[in-house]
Tab-separated table of C-alpha atoms in Angstrom:
chain	number	residue	atom	x	y	z
A	1	MET	CA	-72.666	-36.548	-31.242
A	2	THR	CA	-71.336	-37.319	-27.650
A	3	GLN	CA	-68.922	-34.996	-26.036
A	4	THR	CA	-66.036	-36.617	-24.115
A	5	ALA	CA	-65.583	-35.093	-20.599
A	6	GLY	CA	-62.222	-33.459	-19.796
A	7	PRO	CA	-59.867	-34.787	-17.352
A	8	ALA	CA	-60.894	-34.616	-13.823
A	9	PRO	CA	-59.564	-31.861	-11.699
A	10	ARG	CA	-56.509	-32.854	-9.597
A	11	PRO	CA	-56.851	-32.868	-5.801
A	12	PHE	CA	-55.841	-29.642	-4.183
A	13	LEU	CA	-52.966	-31.290	-2.318
A	14	GLU	CA	-51.230	-32.340	-5.417
A	15	GLU	CA	-51.774	-28.896	-6.925
A	16	LEU	CA	-50.145	-27.340	-3.816
A	17	LYS	CA	-47.284	-29.729	-4.046
A	18	ASP	CA	-46.734	-28.552	-7.651
A	19	GLY	CA	-47.311	-24.931	-7.021
A	20	VAL	CA	-45.144	-24.568	-3.761
A	21	THR	CA	-42.243	-27.095	-3.943
A	22	PRO	CA	-40.293	-28.022	-0.895
A	23	ARG	CA	-37.447	-26.001	-2.289
A	24	ALA	CA	-39.793	-23.134	-2.741
A	25	THR	CA	-40.971	-23.485	0.806
A	26	LEU	CA	-37.428	-23.370	2.212
A	27	LEU	CA	-36.645	-20.231	0.423
A	28	VAL	CA	-39.927	-18.582	1.605
A	29	VAL	CA	-39.108	-19.655	5.197
A	30	GLY	CA	-35.543	-18.173	4.708
A	31	VAL	CA	-36.930	-14.945	3.445
A	32	LEU	CA	-39.305	-14.680	6.396
A	33	ALA	CA	-36.534	-15.304	8.833
A	34	LEU	CA	-34.540	-12.428	6.981
A	35	GLN	CA	-37.494	-10.058	7.168
A	36	LEU	CA	-37.873	-10.798	11.045
A	37	LEU	CA	-34.124	-10.448	11.523
A	38	PHE	CA	-34.272	-7.111	9.576
A	39	ILE	CA	-36.927	-5.669	11.786
A	40	ALA	CA	-35.283	-7.015	14.916
A	41	SER	CA	-31.779	-5.519	14.058
A	42	TYR	CA	-32.807	-2.160	13.014
A	43	VAL	CA	-35.390	-1.605	15.655
A	44	GLY	CA	-33.016	-3.117	18.336
A	45	ALA	CA	-30.156	-0.963	17.379
A	46	LEU	CA	-31.901	2.270	16.750
A	47	HIS	CA	-35.062	2.550	18.961
A	48	HIS	CA	-33.415	3.809	22.222
A	49	PRO	CA	-30.162	5.757	21.515
A	50	LYS	CA	-27.994	6.175	24.805
A	51	LEU	CA	-24.607	7.513	25.387
A	52	ARG	CA	-22.254	4.666	26.575
A	53	ASP	CA	-18.548	5.332	27.289
A	54	VAL	CA	-18.087	8.053	24.924
A	55	PRO	CA	-14.304	8.951	24.837
A	56	PHE	CA	-14.252	12.495	26.384
A	57	GLY	CA	-11.528	14.885	27.263
A	58	VAL	CA	-11.339	17.256	30.268
A	59	VAL	CA	-9.186	20.410	30.257
A	60	ALA	CA	-8.461	22.565	33.318
A	61	PRO	CA	-5.769	24.951	34.212
A	62	ARG	CA	-4.657	22.880	37.247
A	63	PRO	CA	-4.237	19.049	37.186
A	64	ALA	CA	-6.036	18.552	40.370
A	65	ALA	CA	-9.156	20.218	39.040
A	66	ALA	CA	-9.107	18.205	35.882
A	67	GLU	CA	-8.672	14.955	37.780
A	68	GLN	CA	-11.618	16.091	40.037
A	69	ALA	CA	-13.875	16.707	37.029
A	70	VAL	CA	-12.746	13.542	35.438
A	71	SER	CA	-13.911	11.613	38.606
A	72	GLN	CA	-17.275	13.384	38.640
A	73	LEU	CA	-17.860	12.487	35.232
A	74	GLU	CA	-16.904	8.812	35.774
A	75	ARG	CA	-19.623	8.547	38.448
A	76	LEU	CA	-22.513	9.848	36.202
A	77	PRO	CA	-25.337	7.302	36.048
A	78	GLY	CA	-25.376	4.932	33.257
A	79	GLU	CA	-21.642	5.848	32.588
A	80	PRO	CA	-22.462	7.892	29.390
A	81	LEU	CA	-18.738	9.208	29.255
A	82	ASP	CA	-15.265	7.756	29.413
A	83	PRO	CA	-13.448	10.782	30.539
A	84	ARG	CA	-9.688	11.348	30.599
A	85	ALA	CA	-7.554	14.530	31.381
A	86	VAL	CA	-6.061	16.359	28.607
A	87	ALA	CA	-3.258	18.932	28.706
A	88	ASP	CA	-4.694	21.889	26.981
A	89	ARG	CA	-7.135	23.020	24.383
A	90	THR	CA	-4.761	22.338	21.440
A	91	ALA	CA	-4.292	18.847	22.651
A	92	ALA	CA	-7.968	18.328	23.084
A	93	ARG	CA	-8.665	19.482	19.534
A	94	GLU	CA	-5.878	17.253	18.098
A	95	ARG	CA	-7.157	14.132	19.775
A	96	ILE	CA	-10.762	15.017	18.440
A	97	MET	CA	-9.155	15.398	14.864
A	98	ASP	CA	-7.238	11.962	15.376
A	99	ARG	CA	-10.617	10.492	16.434
A	100	GLU	CA	-9.326	9.492	19.849
A	101	ILE	CA	-12.044	11.237	21.665
A	102	ASP	CA	-15.491	12.473	20.497
A	103	GLY	CA	-15.503	15.705	22.648
A	104	ALA	CA	-13.880	17.648	25.271
A	105	LEU	CA	-14.937	20.131	28.131
A	106	LEU	CA	-12.509	23.138	28.658
A	107	ILE	CA	-13.141	24.335	32.279
A	108	ASP	CA	-12.724	28.001	33.019
A	109	PRO	CA	-12.076	28.475	36.859
A	110	ALA	CA	-11.994	32.192	36.544
A	111	GLY	CA	-15.605	32.368	35.121
A	112	THR	CA	-18.999	30.619	34.872
A	113	THR	CA	-18.828	29.630	31.262
A	114	ASP	CA	-16.998	26.599	30.147
A	115	THR	CA	-16.370	25.472	26.563
A	116	LEU	CA	-17.401	22.168	25.016
A	117	LEU	CA	-15.610	20.922	21.911
A	118	VAL	CA	-17.549	18.548	19.471
A	119	ALA	CA	-17.197	17.108	16.091
A	120	SER	CA	-20.342	16.965	14.169
A	121	GLY	CA	-18.639	15.457	11.156
A	122	GLY	CA	-18.238	12.352	13.027
A	123	GLY	CA	-22.019	12.137	13.630
A	124	ARG	CA	-24.375	15.080	14.301
A	125	THR	CA	-26.597	12.986	16.568
A	126	LEU	CA	-23.430	12.394	18.774
A	127	ALA	CA	-22.460	15.910	18.961
A	128	ASN	CA	-25.974	16.965	19.831
A	129	ALA	CA	-26.241	14.265	22.538
A	130	LEU	CA	-22.941	15.481	24.141
A	131	THR	CA	-24.189	19.164	23.903
A	132	THR	CA	-27.463	18.128	25.750
A	133	LEU	CA	-25.769	16.276	28.439
A	134	VAL	CA	-22.890	18.700	29.278
A	135	THR	CA	-25.398	21.580	29.072
A	136	ALA	CA	-27.633	19.805	31.683
A	137	LEU	CA	-24.502	19.049	33.941
A	138	GLU	CA	-23.248	22.712	33.725
A	139	ARG	CA	-26.770	24.041	34.601
A	140	SER	CA	-27.087	21.910	37.712
A	141	GLU	CA	-23.875	23.476	38.989
A	142	GLY	CA	-24.844	27.095	38.089
A	143	ARG	CA	-22.726	27.191	35.113
A	144	THR	CA	-23.198	27.697	31.375
A	145	VAL	CA	-21.369	26.088	28.319
A	146	ARG	CA	-20.441	27.361	24.976
A	147	THR	CA	-20.201	24.808	22.285
A	148	VAL	CA	-17.510	25.013	19.540
A	149	ASP	CA	-17.704	22.451	16.552
A	150	VAL	CA	-14.044	21.694	15.404
A	151	ALA	CA	-14.967	19.341	12.655
A	152	PRO	CA	-18.464	20.544	11.480
A	153	ALA	CA	-20.469	18.604	9.012
A	154	ASP	CA	-20.648	20.248	5.627
A	155	ILE	CA	-23.579	22.492	4.650
A	156	GLY	CA	-24.404	19.972	1.940
A	157	ASP	CA	-24.310	17.205	4.599
A	158	ALA	CA	-27.090	18.630	6.755
A	159	ASN	CA	-27.757	15.471	8.894
A	160	GLY	CA	-24.347	13.924	8.762
A	161	LEU	CA	-25.607	10.894	6.842
A	162	THR	CA	-24.199	11.438	3.406
A	163	SER	CA	-21.150	9.078	4.331
A	164	PHE	CA	-23.435	6.476	5.421
A	165	TYR	CA	-25.776	6.479	2.475
A	166	LEU	CA	-22.717	6.602	0.006
A	167	VAL	CA	-21.217	3.376	1.757
A	168	VAL	CA	-24.685	1.695	1.810
A	169	GLY	CA	-24.866	2.287	-2.005
A	170	TRP	CA	-21.457	0.859	-2.605
A	171	CYS	CA	-22.349	-2.216	-0.494
A	172	VAL	CA	-25.551	-2.789	-2.371
A	173	GLY	CA	-23.680	-2.404	-5.690
A	174	GLY	CA	-21.152	-4.992	-4.461
A	175	TYR	CA	-23.473	-7.849	-3.459
A	176	LEU	CA	-25.834	-7.198	-6.385
A	177	CYS	CA	-22.969	-7.284	-8.755
A	178	ALA	CA	-21.681	-10.424	-7.481
A	179	SER	CA	-25.157	-11.954	-7.190
A	180	ALA	CA	-25.758	-11.242	-10.930
A	181	LEU	CA	-22.339	-12.668	-11.863
A	182	ALA	CA	-23.005	-15.936	-10.018
A	183	MET	CA	-26.633	-16.273	-11.033
A	184	SER	CA	-25.903	-16.052	-14.583
A	185	ALA	CA	-25.125	-19.690	-14.791
A	186	GLY	CA	-26.134	-21.175	-11.433
A	187	ALA	CA	-24.940	-20.225	-8.034
A	188	ARG	CA	-21.477	-21.656	-8.157
A	189	PRO	CA	-18.615	-21.112	-10.569
A	190	THR	CA	-18.123	-24.033	-12.833
A	191	ASN	CA	-14.360	-23.923	-12.800
A	192	ILE	CA	-11.390	-22.052	-11.607
A	193	ARG	CA	-11.080	-19.910	-14.792
A	194	ARG	CA	-14.607	-18.698	-14.587
A	195	GLY	CA	-14.305	-17.916	-10.848
A	196	ILE	CA	-11.331	-15.830	-11.596
A	197	ILE	CA	-13.005	-14.094	-14.517
A	198	ARG	CA	-15.952	-13.101	-12.303
A	199	LEU	CA	-13.625	-11.770	-9.741
A	200	GLY	CA	-11.934	-9.703	-12.513
A	201	ALA	CA	-15.340	-8.414	-13.568
A	202	LEU	CA	-16.250	-7.456	-10.158
A	203	ALA	CA	-12.982	-5.560	-9.679
A	204	LEU	CA	-13.677	-3.594	-12.768
A	205	PHE	CA	-17.191	-2.928	-11.452
A	206	ALA	CA	-15.798	-1.734	-8.207
A	207	ILE	CA	-13.539	0.640	-9.767
A	208	ILE	CA	-16.241	2.139	-11.895
A	209	GLY	CA	-18.878	2.188	-8.993
A	210	GLY	CA	-16.287	3.623	-6.384
A	211	LEU	CA	-15.609	6.425	-8.800
A	212	GLY	CA	-19.318	7.198	-9.603
A	213	GLY	CA	-20.277	7.261	-5.981
A	214	ALA	CA	-17.370	9.716	-5.124
A	215	VAL	CA	-18.142	12.034	-8.082
A	216	ILE	CA	-21.868	11.999	-7.208
A	217	ALA	CA	-21.466	12.812	-3.596
A	218	GLY	CA	-18.705	15.347	-4.090
A	219	PRO	CA	-18.571	17.434	-7.184
A	220	VAL	CA	-21.919	16.647	-8.466
A	221	LEU	CA	-24.040	17.158	-5.389
A	222	GLY	CA	-21.633	18.958	-2.969
A	223	ALA	CA	-22.775	16.692	-0.254
A	224	LEU	CA	-19.512	15.559	1.128
A	225	PRO	CA	-16.049	17.287	1.254
A	226	GLY	CA	-12.733	15.777	0.706
A	227	GLY	CA	-10.812	14.806	-2.452
A	228	VAL	CA	-12.537	12.541	-5.099
A	229	ALA	CA	-9.472	10.354	-5.558
A	230	ALA	CA	-9.544	9.385	-1.766
A	231	LEU	CA	-13.191	8.514	-1.808
A	232	TRP	CA	-12.890	6.817	-5.089
A	233	GLY	CA	-10.246	4.351	-3.576
A	234	LEU	CA	-12.366	3.769	-0.608
A	235	GLY	CA	-15.456	3.140	-2.649
A	236	ALA	CA	-13.693	0.609	-4.955
A	237	LEU	CA	-12.464	-1.151	-1.792
A	238	VAL	CA	-15.945	-1.252	-0.199
A	239	VAL	CA	-17.592	-2.560	-3.322
A	240	LEU	CA	-14.935	-5.168	-3.920
A	241	ALA	CA	-14.955	-6.350	-0.279
A	242	VAL	CA	-18.802	-6.897	-0.331
A	243	GLY	CA	-18.817	-8.354	-3.673
A	244	ALA	CA	-16.007	-10.875	-2.963
A	245	ALA	CA	-17.550	-11.977	0.208
A	246	THR	CA	-20.817	-12.475	-1.616
A	247	LEU	CA	-19.277	-14.664	-4.328
A	248	ALA	CA	-17.401	-16.602	-1.544
A	249	LEU	CA	-20.699	-17.260	0.357
A	250	GLN	CA	-22.475	-18.311	-2.877
A	251	CYS	CA	-19.582	-20.823	-3.633
A	252	VAL	CA	-19.943	-22.323	-0.154
A	253	PHE	CA	-23.760	-22.115	0.308
A	254	GLY	CA	-25.077	-21.918	-3.201
A	255	ILE	CA	-28.132	-19.736	-3.764
A	256	ALA	CA	-28.589	-19.365	-0.034
A	257	GLY	CA	-25.305	-17.440	0.135
A	258	ILE	CA	-27.117	-14.449	-1.160
A	259	GLY	CA	-29.316	-14.616	1.970
A	260	VAL	CA	-26.227	-14.955	4.156
A	261	ALA	CA	-24.711	-11.975	2.481
A	262	VAL	CA	-27.831	-9.873	2.969
A	263	LEU	CA	-27.770	-11.074	6.656
A	264	LEU	CA	-24.078	-9.868	7.109
A	265	VAL	CA	-24.212	-6.688	5.138
A	266	VAL	CA	-27.728	-5.428	5.328
A	267	ILE	CA	-29.230	-6.747	8.390
A	268	ALA	CA	-26.179	-6.709	10.774
A	269	GLY	CA	-23.930	-4.306	8.835
A	270	ASN	CA	-26.118	-1.254	8.175
A	271	PRO	CA	-27.696	-0.644	11.622
A	272	SER	CA	-24.162	-1.086	13.352
A	273	ALA	CA	-22.493	0.957	10.746
A	274	GLY	CA	-22.656	4.197	12.766
A	275	GLY	CA	-24.677	6.054	10.348
A	276	ALA	CA	-27.880	7.033	12.020
A	277	LEU	CA	-26.525	6.462	15.407
A	278	PRO	CA	-22.532	6.794	15.945
A	279	PRO	CA	-20.936	3.699	17.790
A	280	PRO	CA	-21.251	5.490	21.360
A	281	LEU	CA	-25.093	5.725	20.908
A	282	LEU	CA	-25.634	2.052	19.786
A	283	PRO	CA	-26.323	-0.750	22.176
A	284	PRO	CA	-23.221	-2.838	23.002
A	285	PHE	CA	-23.745	-5.627	20.536
A	286	TRP	CA	-24.151	-3.497	17.486
A	287	ALA	CA	-21.337	-1.120	18.806
A	288	ALA	CA	-18.974	-4.231	19.013
A	289	ILE	CA	-19.774	-5.793	15.529
A	290	GLY	CA	-19.975	-2.599	13.527
A	291	PRO	CA	-16.158	-1.954	13.103
A	292	ALA	CA	-15.618	-5.476	11.890
A	293	LEU	CA	-18.245	-5.464	8.960
A	294	PRO	CA	-17.766	-3.574	5.759
A	295	PRO	CA	-20.545	-0.936	6.225
A	296	GLY	CA	-19.114	0.037	9.570
A	297	ALA	CA	-15.499	0.281	8.324
A	298	GLY	CA	-16.612	2.135	5.169
A	299	VAL	CA	-18.498	4.735	7.036
A	300	TRP	CA	-15.785	5.367	9.602
A	301	ALA	CA	-13.198	5.771	6.740
A	302	ALA	CA	-15.475	8.040	4.749
A	303	ARG	CA	-16.119	10.282	7.723
A	304	SER	CA	-12.437	10.495	8.435
A	305	LEU	CA	-11.490	11.454	4.828
A	306	ALA	CA	-14.221	13.982	4.632
A	307	TYR	CA	-13.763	15.770	8.104
A	308	PHE	CA	-10.758	14.355	10.064
A	309	GLU	CA	-8.001	14.992	7.535
A	310	GLY	CA	-7.903	11.051	6.767
A	311	ASN	CA	-6.872	10.163	10.415
A	312	ASP	CA	-7.482	6.842	11.978
A	313	ILE	CA	-8.456	4.963	8.913
A	314	THR	CA	-5.724	2.235	8.902
A	315	GLY	CA	-8.119	-0.316	10.828
A	316	PRO	CA	-11.078	0.176	8.687
A	317	LEU	CA	-9.071	-0.243	5.483
A	318	LEU	CA	-7.396	-3.233	6.858
A	319	VAL	CA	-10.973	-4.757	7.721
A	320	LEU	CA	-12.137	-4.029	4.169
A	321	SER	CA	-8.877	-5.572	2.623
A	322	ALA	CA	-9.325	-8.513	4.797
A	323	TRP	CA	-13.025	-9.061	3.553
A	324	ALA	CA	-11.829	-8.622	-0.090
A	325	ALA	CA	-8.941	-10.840	0.091
A	326	ALA	CA	-10.757	-13.547	2.058
A	327	GLY	CA	-13.699	-13.472	-0.347
A	328	ALA	CA	-11.442	-13.815	-3.393
A	329	ALA	CA	-9.397	-16.560	-1.931
A	330	ILE	CA	-12.446	-18.598	-0.933
A	331	THR	CA	-13.992	-18.166	-4.278
A	332	VAL	CA	-10.916	-19.367	-6.020
A	333	VAL	CA	-10.398	-22.394	-3.912
A	334	MET	CA	-13.943	-23.449	-4.013
A	335	ALA	CA	-13.863	-23.184	-7.758
A	336	ALA	CA	-10.648	-25.109	-7.933
A	337	LEU	CA	-12.229	-27.983	-5.717
A	338	ARG	CA	-15.345	-28.165	-7.665
A	339	LYS	CA	-15.502	-31.428	-9.715
A	340	LYS	CA	-15.953	-31.084	-13.378
A	341	PRO	CA	-19.141	-32.419	-14.971
A	342	THR	CA	-18.840	-36.025	-16.499
A	343	GLY	CA	-20.491	-37.348	-19.769
A	344	ARG	CA	-18.897	-34.832	-22.287
A	345	PRO	CA	-15.715	-32.964	-22.659
A	346	THR	CA	-15.516	-29.641	-20.601
A	347	SER	CA	-14.925	-27.728	-23.752
A	348	ASP	CA	-18.397	-28.607	-25.079
A	349	LEU	CA	-20.074	-27.076	-22.083
A	350	PRO	CA	-21.809	-23.752	-22.590
A	351	VAL	CA	-20.074	-20.764	-21.173
A	352	SER	CA	-22.061	-17.910	-19.698
């Protein structure tokens, strides 16, 4: 009995074409680009912290002495400080709490010890950098400095990073939820009704996720002070802003929109958010883009709510609201413009 030989093996190039399609190749190249951008962004932003134009107050009993000190600080190599004269200690503290300045030096002409006001709640790394700089300056003039923390980071927020990680968690939830909603039936909403339903589901997710994050960081772990209600509202807005933007990007770019969302939120947004390094310690590019992206706006608002009596959050809230509104609008418009499939009635199509 003769045995028939099996089919001849296919050439390697044909197997390669089937195993790695052009579409898969493009996706892999895109992932590689995101990987390299991730490394470049994080290392570029965080590898060499350096004080740049830190808003800084100077208090002295006589205006002439204050102006002289301001002039000296302005001439420091590298321009680490952006000094300005402040009337008195009370005014300096108020400006720090209003987040107009990050520190202040109170000069005592009658003695040899001056006082430095800092706020570690706005970033412990920044407070430490100011302390190091001013201590060295005072020592060079034969003086000493006493540091007073007017807005100290909570004992449960040892490194001052809780706000950052909380906002990062909200951002991750936002774009993962949006990706899951869109990918359930392809990367683009089929019609306007489905787009609106997905936005509604995202809003519900944002409310629950915002509350969960606020409760975990606050009452459960005691890692961040401040009211749960305020953090809840902020968290819901952060999740909605990132999620709506992700839905919009998927409507415009298809599945590649997920990569664009990662580029904006993770690669550009996280290192520029002011978490590990507050804005005055970041290179100019990252310091400039941070406040305009959801992570940066969220971190600033979270720290303001926790340590600065809720001051100076109008701008960040407007940024987050703009992302949420623009994302929702683009999602609805793109869904409305999308042509209905032909060949059978829309009502017969499966709904995911």
